[in-house]
XYZ file of C-alpha atoms in Angstrom:
259
model
C 38.796 66.741 -87.960
C 37.426 64.816 -90.919
C 36.866 61.134 -91.446
C 39.631 61.139 -94.051
C 42.204 61.596 -91.300
C 41.412 58.319 -89.573
C 44.278 55.972 -90.336
C 43.114 55.693 -93.905
C 44.652 55.297 -97.334
C 45.348 58.905 -98.309
C 45.129 58.010 -102.038
C 41.497 56.857 -101.850
C 38.924 59.333 -103.168
C 36.359 60.057 -100.461
C 32.709 61.093 -100.623
C 32.766 64.856 -101.142
C 29.408 65.923 -102.615
C 25.984 64.604 -103.566
C 25.447 62.624 -106.749
C 23.510 64.981 -109.034
C 23.041 62.444 -111.837
C 21.032 59.858 -109.876
C 18.501 61.145 -107.350
C 15.121 60.143 -106.018
C 11.741 61.743 -106.645
C 11.433 65.559 -106.655
C 14.835 66.405 -105.187
C 16.755 69.591 -105.874
C 20.481 69.663 -105.096
C 22.189 73.002 -104.598
C 25.076 74.762 -102.894
C 28.498 75.473 -104.322
C 29.721 72.127 -102.968
C 26.527 70.271 -103.997
C 25.736 69.365 -100.387
C 22.207 70.779 -99.944
C 19.145 68.695 -100.845
C 15.518 69.888 -100.868
C 12.338 67.880 -101.439
C 9.722 69.534 -103.653
C 7.239 66.671 -104.001
C 4.078 65.932 -102.050
C 5.254 62.690 -100.409
C 1.923 60.947 -100.768
C 3.178 57.425 -101.530
C 5.885 55.078 -100.267
C 7.556 55.024 -103.661
C 7.956 58.765 -104.191
C 10.714 59.337 -101.637
C 13.490 61.683 -102.666
C 16.694 59.941 -101.599
C 20.186 61.143 -102.423
C 23.602 59.532 -102.161
C 27.186 60.710 -102.050
C 29.247 60.730 -105.206
C 31.538 57.966 -103.956
C 31.344 54.940 -101.640
C 32.849 55.157 -98.181
C 36.471 54.063 -97.702
C 36.887 50.870 -95.687
C 40.647 50.838 -95.101
C 40.461 53.140 -92.117
C 39.370 53.017 -88.505
C 36.106 54.973 -88.806
C 33.985 56.600 -91.469
C 31.644 59.388 -90.367
C 29.532 62.190 -91.858
C 26.844 64.582 -90.612
C 23.513 65.943 -91.836
C 21.973 69.199 -90.571
C 18.222 69.634 -90.971
C 17.582 73.085 -92.432
C 13.814 72.615 -92.722
C 11.807 69.589 -91.558
C 8.999 70.337 -93.996
C 5.447 69.221 -93.342
C 6.166 65.944 -91.557
C 9.899 65.655 -90.872
C 10.169 62.302 -92.644
C 13.939 62.552 -93.039
C 16.235 59.521 -92.922
C 20.018 59.446 -92.483
C 22.166 56.399 -93.107
C 23.956 54.271 -95.674
C 22.968 52.190 -98.703
C 24.661 50.424 -101.582
C 24.567 51.480 -105.235
C 21.603 49.206 -106.056
C 19.416 51.044 -103.547
C 16.129 52.389 -104.956
C 16.316 56.164 -104.588
C 12.513 56.411 -104.449
C 12.597 54.625 -101.076
C 13.860 55.570 -97.618
C 17.264 54.340 -96.415
C 16.551 51.291 -94.268
C 13.450 50.144 -96.133
C 15.401 48.209 -98.763
C 18.023 45.408 -98.573
C 21.594 46.633 -98.099
C 20.405 49.909 -96.622
C 20.378 51.358 -93.110
C 18.580 54.400 -91.768
C 17.748 56.440 -88.670
C 14.420 58.232 -89.226
C 13.554 61.636 -87.830
C 9.773 61.411 -87.635
C 9.678 58.375 -85.315
C 13.258 57.970 -84.033
C 13.347 54.360 -85.216
C 16.195 52.528 -86.941
C 15.535 50.599 -90.122
C 17.350 47.854 -92.014
C 15.829 45.950 -94.935
C 12.225 46.477 -93.781
C 9.582 49.147 -93.376
C 8.718 48.488 -89.738
C 11.942 49.413 -88.004
C 12.878 49.132 -84.329
C 12.903 51.554 -81.429
C 16.216 53.360 -81.315
C 16.609 57.041 -80.419
C 14.949 60.448 -80.185
C 13.124 62.064 -83.080
C 14.864 64.925 -84.882
C 13.914 67.946 -86.946
C 14.793 71.494 -87.898
C 18.106 72.676 -86.463
C 19.284 69.220 -85.448
C 22.529 67.695 -86.706
C 22.550 63.930 -87.157
C 25.768 61.995 -87.674
C 26.211 58.508 -89.098
C 29.354 56.442 -88.669
C 30.805 52.964 -89.045
C 33.562 51.446 -86.904
C 35.261 49.350 -89.558
C 37.059 46.885 -87.314
C 33.866 46.019 -85.456
C 31.413 46.291 -88.331
C 29.339 48.530 -86.058
C 27.125 51.392 -87.217
C 26.180 54.247 -84.899
C 24.425 57.605 -85.045
C 24.807 60.901 -83.196
C 22.429 63.771 -82.470
C 23.743 67.295 -81.921
C 27.183 65.999 -80.967
C 26.027 63.238 -78.594
C 26.596 59.636 -79.571
C 23.578 57.343 -79.422
C 23.776 53.630 -78.665
C 24.995 51.148 -81.260
C 22.471 50.833 -84.077
C 23.640 47.853 -86.139
C 26.356 45.215 -85.845
C 27.864 42.897 -88.427
C 27.713 45.646 -91.040
C 29.615 45.043 -94.273
C 30.771 48.522 -95.144
C 32.268 47.821 -98.577
C 30.189 49.443 -101.303
C 28.028 51.553 -98.994
C 27.317 55.212 -99.747
C 26.233 57.972 -97.359
C 22.494 58.185 -98.092
C 19.729 60.585 -97.026
C 15.993 60.296 -97.652
C 13.416 63.127 -97.832
C 9.673 62.515 -97.998
C 7.538 65.548 -97.147
C 7.184 68.877 -98.907
C 9.731 71.506 -97.986
C 12.258 69.251 -96.275
C 15.813 70.504 -96.708
C 19.151 69.252 -95.384
C 22.843 70.041 -95.678
C 25.430 67.268 -95.656
C 28.912 67.663 -94.186
C 31.309 65.055 -95.562
C 34.315 66.531 -93.753
C 37.589 67.122 -95.523
C 39.587 70.270 -96.353
C 37.554 73.443 -96.017
C 34.567 71.754 -94.367
C 33.174 73.020 -91.089
C 34.041 70.964 -87.983
C 31.778 68.089 -87.044
C 29.430 68.605 -84.089
C 30.515 65.223 -82.732
C 33.968 64.744 -81.170
C 35.255 62.328 -83.781
C 38.863 62.713 -82.641
C 37.879 61.561 -79.152
C 36.288 58.421 -80.593
C 39.398 57.743 -82.665
C 41.606 57.899 -79.580
C 39.173 55.644 -77.714
C 39.213 53.062 -80.505
C 42.992 53.124 -80.797
C 43.258 52.579 -77.041
C 40.834 49.662 -77.209
C 42.829 48.064 -80.013
C 46.103 48.493 -78.119
C 44.564 46.970 -74.985
C 43.277 44.023 -77.007
C 46.755 43.414 -78.408
C 48.257 43.582 -74.936
C 45.913 40.826 -73.814
C 47.179 38.443 -76.501
C 49.712 36.099 -74.838
C 53.060 36.117 -76.652
C 55.968 34.135 -75.246
C 59.371 35.754 -74.777
C 60.858 33.191 -77.133
C 58.335 33.983 -79.854
C 58.738 37.752 -79.570
C 62.526 37.370 -79.544
C 62.329 35.169 -82.616
C 60.209 37.718 -84.462
C 62.716 40.483 -83.725
C 65.635 38.302 -84.838
C 63.847 37.399 -88.070
C 63.344 41.064 -88.848
C 67.003 41.909 -88.167
C 68.227 38.952 -90.213
C 65.965 39.820 -93.138
C 67.133 43.428 -93.291
C 70.796 42.642 -92.613
C 71.203 44.561 -89.353
C 74.232 42.519 -88.326
C 75.544 44.676 -85.485
C 72.116 45.056 -83.875
C 71.526 41.329 -84.227
C 74.847 40.546 -82.583
C 74.069 42.880 -79.679
C 70.664 41.259 -79.213
C 72.170 37.793 -79.213
C 74.843 38.743 -76.692
C 72.294 40.283 -74.361
C 69.980 37.278 -74.541
C 72.580 34.537 -74.689
C 70.928 33.252 -77.829
C 74.171 32.404 -79.628
C 75.347 30.075 -76.845
C 72.485 27.696 -77.556
C 72.054 28.152 -81.324
C 75.583 27.916 -82.709
C 75.692 27.731 -86.498
C 72.090 28.768 -87.132
C 71.575 31.456 -89.801
C 75.356 31.505 -90.256
C 76.780 34.482 -92.138
C 73.503 35.522 -93.739
C 72.792 38.168 -91.157
C 75.958 40.045 -91.960
C 75.646 39.978 -95.733
C 74.929 43.691 -95.888
C 76.992 44.685 -92.899
């Protein structure tokens, strides 16, 4: 299942490949779908990172956005970062080091947002590992996964609009493959469908906890029937509830205009 299937606007163009026009330092992008990135630099300085971004920003009118990155080669030091950043992000820096960027780093397992120090977060990762990055839109919550297992929440209060899937490489020989999901893509390691069902259940439970009086819910149904001219259904509802006995003359003949 891909992130495009998650209650989203089907007309929105989703991230599907890496941006080959704008890249960081010493990055080669390859693969028929332009989803493989390799770092060829020496990684000696903090401003010669080879970061790459998707060709499009993530959609926000859906329940969840999620993508995965598989480490083909961790290179000399495994200084690989997976996350999100906006279009103004400096591609010669790691995701998470700059404002409006977020990253989970493989060499130290720390999470980063708008600084170079980071915070303790999860396990390190390297060759053969698959790291996922996702955002729960309704909560503004960012999370990461490792080899199909979801890690704890990484960031809250995230404004997802304008963010791009972003990956940073910073030691010689590092190579990764990005899976954006979608038609023809291999399945995600993480059970995204299970998370979708969990989130839908949580939303339904939250709605059930909102107190709504019988009178209010009845009034909402009547308004809908009146607006669309469902005269016979409206009459049956009123008979069953006894509404007409106490509201004679209200909404007159309007309800039956189309009946």
